[in-house]
PDB file of C-alpha atoms and ligand atoms in Angstrom:
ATOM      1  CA  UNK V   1       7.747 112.927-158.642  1.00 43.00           C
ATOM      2  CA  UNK V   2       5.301 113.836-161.626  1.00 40.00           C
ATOM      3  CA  UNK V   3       8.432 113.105-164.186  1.00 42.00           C
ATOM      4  CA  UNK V   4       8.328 109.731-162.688  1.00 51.00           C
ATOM      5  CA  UNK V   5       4.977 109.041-164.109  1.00 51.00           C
ATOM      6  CA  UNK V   6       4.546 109.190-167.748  1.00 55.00           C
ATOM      7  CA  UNK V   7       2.473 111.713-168.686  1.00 53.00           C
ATOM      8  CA  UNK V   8       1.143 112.565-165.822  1.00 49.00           C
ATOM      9  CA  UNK V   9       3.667 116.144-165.565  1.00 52.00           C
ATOM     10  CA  UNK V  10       1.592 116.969-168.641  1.00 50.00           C
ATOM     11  CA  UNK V  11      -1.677 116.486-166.450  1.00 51.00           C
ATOM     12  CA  UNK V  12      -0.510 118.803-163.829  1.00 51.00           C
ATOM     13  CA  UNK V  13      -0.138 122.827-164.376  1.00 55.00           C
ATOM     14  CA  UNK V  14       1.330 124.627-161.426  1.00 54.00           C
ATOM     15  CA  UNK V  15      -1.478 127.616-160.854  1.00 53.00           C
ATOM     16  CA  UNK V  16      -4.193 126.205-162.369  1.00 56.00           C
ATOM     17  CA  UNK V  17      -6.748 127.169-159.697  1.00 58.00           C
ATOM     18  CA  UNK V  18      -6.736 131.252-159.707  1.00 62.00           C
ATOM     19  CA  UNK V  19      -5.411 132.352-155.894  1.00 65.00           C
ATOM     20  CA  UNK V  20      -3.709 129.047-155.542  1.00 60.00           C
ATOM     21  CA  UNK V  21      -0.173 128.196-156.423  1.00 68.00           C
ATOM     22  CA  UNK V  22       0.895 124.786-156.462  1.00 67.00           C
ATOM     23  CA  UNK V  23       3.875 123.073-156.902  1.00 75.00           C
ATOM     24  CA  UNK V  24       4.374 120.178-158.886  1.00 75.00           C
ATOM     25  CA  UNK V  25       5.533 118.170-156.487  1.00 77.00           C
ATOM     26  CA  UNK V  26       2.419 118.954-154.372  1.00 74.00           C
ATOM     27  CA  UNK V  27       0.182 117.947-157.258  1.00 69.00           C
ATOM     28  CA  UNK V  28       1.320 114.654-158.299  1.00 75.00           C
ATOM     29  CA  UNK V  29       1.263 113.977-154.342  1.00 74.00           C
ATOM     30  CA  UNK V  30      -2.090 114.735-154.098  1.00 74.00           C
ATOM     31  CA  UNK V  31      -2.859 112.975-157.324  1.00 75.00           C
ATOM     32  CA  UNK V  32      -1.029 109.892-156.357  1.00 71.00           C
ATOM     33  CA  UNK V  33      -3.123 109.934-153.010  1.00 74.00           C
ATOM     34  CA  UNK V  34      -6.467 110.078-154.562  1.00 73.00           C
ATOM     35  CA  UNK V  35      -5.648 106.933-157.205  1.00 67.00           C
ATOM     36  CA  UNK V  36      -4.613 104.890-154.231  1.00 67.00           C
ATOM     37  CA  UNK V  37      -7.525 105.843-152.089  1.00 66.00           C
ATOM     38  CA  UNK V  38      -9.987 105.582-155.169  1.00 63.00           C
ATOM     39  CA  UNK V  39      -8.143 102.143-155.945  1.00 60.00           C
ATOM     40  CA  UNK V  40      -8.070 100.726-152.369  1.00 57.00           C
ATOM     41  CA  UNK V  41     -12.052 101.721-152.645  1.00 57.00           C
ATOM     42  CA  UNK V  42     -12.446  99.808-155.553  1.00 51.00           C
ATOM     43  CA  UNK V  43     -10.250  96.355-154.633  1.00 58.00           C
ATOM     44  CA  UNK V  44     -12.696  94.898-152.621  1.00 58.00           C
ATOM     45  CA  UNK V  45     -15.783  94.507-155.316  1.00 64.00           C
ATOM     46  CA  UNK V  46     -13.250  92.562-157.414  1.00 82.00           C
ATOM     47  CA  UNK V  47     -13.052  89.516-154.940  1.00 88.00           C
ATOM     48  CA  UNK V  48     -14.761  86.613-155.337  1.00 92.00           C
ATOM     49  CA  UNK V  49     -14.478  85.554-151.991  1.00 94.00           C
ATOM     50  CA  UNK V  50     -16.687  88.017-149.877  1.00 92.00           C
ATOM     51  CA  UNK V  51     -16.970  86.533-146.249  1.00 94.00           C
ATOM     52  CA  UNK V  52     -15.747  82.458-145.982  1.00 96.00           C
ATOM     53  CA  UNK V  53     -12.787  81.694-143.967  1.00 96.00           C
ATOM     54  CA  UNK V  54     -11.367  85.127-144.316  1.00 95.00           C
ATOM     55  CA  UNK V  55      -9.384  84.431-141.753  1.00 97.00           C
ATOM     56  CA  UNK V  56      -7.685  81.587-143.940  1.00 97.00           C
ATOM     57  CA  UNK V  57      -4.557  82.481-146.131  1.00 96.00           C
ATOM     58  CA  UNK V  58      -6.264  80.419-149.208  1.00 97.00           C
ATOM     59  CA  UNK V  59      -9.730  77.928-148.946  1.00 97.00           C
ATOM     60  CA  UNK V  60      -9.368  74.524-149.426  1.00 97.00           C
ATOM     61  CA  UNK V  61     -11.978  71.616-149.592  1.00 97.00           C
ATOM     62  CA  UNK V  62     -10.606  68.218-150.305  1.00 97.00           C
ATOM     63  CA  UNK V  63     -13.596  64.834-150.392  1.00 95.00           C
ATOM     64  CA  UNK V  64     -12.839  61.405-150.958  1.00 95.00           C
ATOM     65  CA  UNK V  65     -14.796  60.207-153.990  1.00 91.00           C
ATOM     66  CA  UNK V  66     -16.167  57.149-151.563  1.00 91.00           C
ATOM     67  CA  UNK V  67     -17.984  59.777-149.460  1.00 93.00           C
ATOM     68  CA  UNK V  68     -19.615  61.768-151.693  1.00 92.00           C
ATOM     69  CA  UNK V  69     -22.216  59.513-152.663  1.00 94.00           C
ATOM     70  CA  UNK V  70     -24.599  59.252-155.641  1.00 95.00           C
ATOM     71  CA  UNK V  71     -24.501  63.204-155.765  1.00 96.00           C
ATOM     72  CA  UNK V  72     -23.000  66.101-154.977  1.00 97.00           C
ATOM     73  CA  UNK V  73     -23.334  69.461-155.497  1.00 98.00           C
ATOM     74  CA  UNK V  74     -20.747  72.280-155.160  1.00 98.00           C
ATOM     75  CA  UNK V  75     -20.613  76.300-154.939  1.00 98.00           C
ATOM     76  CA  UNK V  76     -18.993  77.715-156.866  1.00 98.00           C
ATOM     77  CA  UNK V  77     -20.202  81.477-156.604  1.00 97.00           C
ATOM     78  CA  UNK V  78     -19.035  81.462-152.964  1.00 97.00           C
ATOM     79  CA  UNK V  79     -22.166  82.844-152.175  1.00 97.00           C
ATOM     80  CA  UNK V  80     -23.875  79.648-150.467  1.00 98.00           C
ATOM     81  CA  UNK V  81     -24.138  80.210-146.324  1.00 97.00           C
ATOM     82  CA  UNK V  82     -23.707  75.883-146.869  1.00 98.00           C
ATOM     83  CA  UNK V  83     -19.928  76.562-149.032  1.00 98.00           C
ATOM     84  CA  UNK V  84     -18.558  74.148-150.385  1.00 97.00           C
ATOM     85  CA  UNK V  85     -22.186  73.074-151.168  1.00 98.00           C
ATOM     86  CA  UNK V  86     -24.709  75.090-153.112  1.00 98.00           C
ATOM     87  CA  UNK V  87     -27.430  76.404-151.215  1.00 98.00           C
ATOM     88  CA  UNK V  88     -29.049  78.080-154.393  1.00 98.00           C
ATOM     89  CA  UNK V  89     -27.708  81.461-153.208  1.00 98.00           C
ATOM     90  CA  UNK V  90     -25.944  81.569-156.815  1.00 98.00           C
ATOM     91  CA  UNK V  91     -29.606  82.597-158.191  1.00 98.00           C
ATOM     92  CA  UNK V  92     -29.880  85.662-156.508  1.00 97.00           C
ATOM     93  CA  UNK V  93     -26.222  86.757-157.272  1.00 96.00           C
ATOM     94  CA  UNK V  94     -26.484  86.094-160.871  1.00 97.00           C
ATOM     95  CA  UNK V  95     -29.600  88.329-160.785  1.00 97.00           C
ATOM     96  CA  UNK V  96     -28.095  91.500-159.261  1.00 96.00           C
ATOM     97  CA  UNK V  97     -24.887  91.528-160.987  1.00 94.00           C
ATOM     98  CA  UNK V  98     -26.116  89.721-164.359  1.00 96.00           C
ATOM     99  CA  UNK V  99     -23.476  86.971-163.860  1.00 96.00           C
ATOM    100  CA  UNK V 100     -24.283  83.491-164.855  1.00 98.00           C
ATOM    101  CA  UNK V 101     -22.485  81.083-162.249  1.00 98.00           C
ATOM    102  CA  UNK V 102     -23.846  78.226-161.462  1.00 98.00           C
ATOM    103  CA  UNK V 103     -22.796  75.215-159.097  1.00 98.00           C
ATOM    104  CA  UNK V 104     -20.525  71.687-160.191  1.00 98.00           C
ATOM    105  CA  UNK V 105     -22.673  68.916-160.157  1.00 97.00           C
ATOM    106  CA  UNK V 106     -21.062  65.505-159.382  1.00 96.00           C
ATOM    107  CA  UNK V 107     -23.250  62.428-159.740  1.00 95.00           C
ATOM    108  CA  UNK V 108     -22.665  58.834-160.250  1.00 93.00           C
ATOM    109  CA  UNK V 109     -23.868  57.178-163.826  1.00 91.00           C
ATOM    110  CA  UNK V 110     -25.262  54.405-162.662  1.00 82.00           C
ATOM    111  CA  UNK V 111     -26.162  54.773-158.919  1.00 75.00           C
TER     112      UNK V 111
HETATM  113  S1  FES J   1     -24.805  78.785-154.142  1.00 79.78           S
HETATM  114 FE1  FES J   1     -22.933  79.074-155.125  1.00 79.78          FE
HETATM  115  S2  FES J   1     -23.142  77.942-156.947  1.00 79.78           S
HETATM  116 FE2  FES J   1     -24.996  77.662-155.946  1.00 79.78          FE
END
């Protein structure tokens, strides 16, 4: 198995730990085991979506330009507990992670 990764035979030395004997095999197992784990650990920091309509394959809002009115204002940090609208919520998330989203404003020129 560790030939099947490049470079990662060159990673593993059979005996390494003194008492031990390991196969190679058994190492690039165990290797393998702890990227996916660490990886797995890792996947869900990277989504933007953290808790609306999870239960939804993909979120979709759709508004007819006659309903929305002089003004409208939309999340787009899915943070806000009003999504699709911005409930501000976006302030507090750009200051603990130092991001800088903000929400789309739609307004009419001349209301
Ligand atoms: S709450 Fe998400 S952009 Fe304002």
């Amino acid at each position: 198995m560790a030939s099947q990764v490049p470079g990662l035979s060159a990673l593993i030395k059979p005996g390494l730990i003194p008492g031990f004997k390991v196969s190679k095999a058994a190492a690039a197992l165990s290797t393998y085991l702890l990227t996916r784990y660490f990886s797995s650990q890792s996947s869900p920091k990277c989504r933007v979506n953290m808790t609306i309509n999870k239960d939804s394959p993909k979120v979709v809002h759709s508004f007819d330009m006659e309903d929305i009115g002089n003004k409208a204002v939309y999340c787009r940090c899915w943070r806000s507990k009003k999504f699709p609208y911005c409930d501000g919520a976006h302030t507090k998330h750009n200051e603990e992670t130092a991001d800088n989203v903000g929400p789309l404003i739609i307004k009419k020129k001349n209301p």
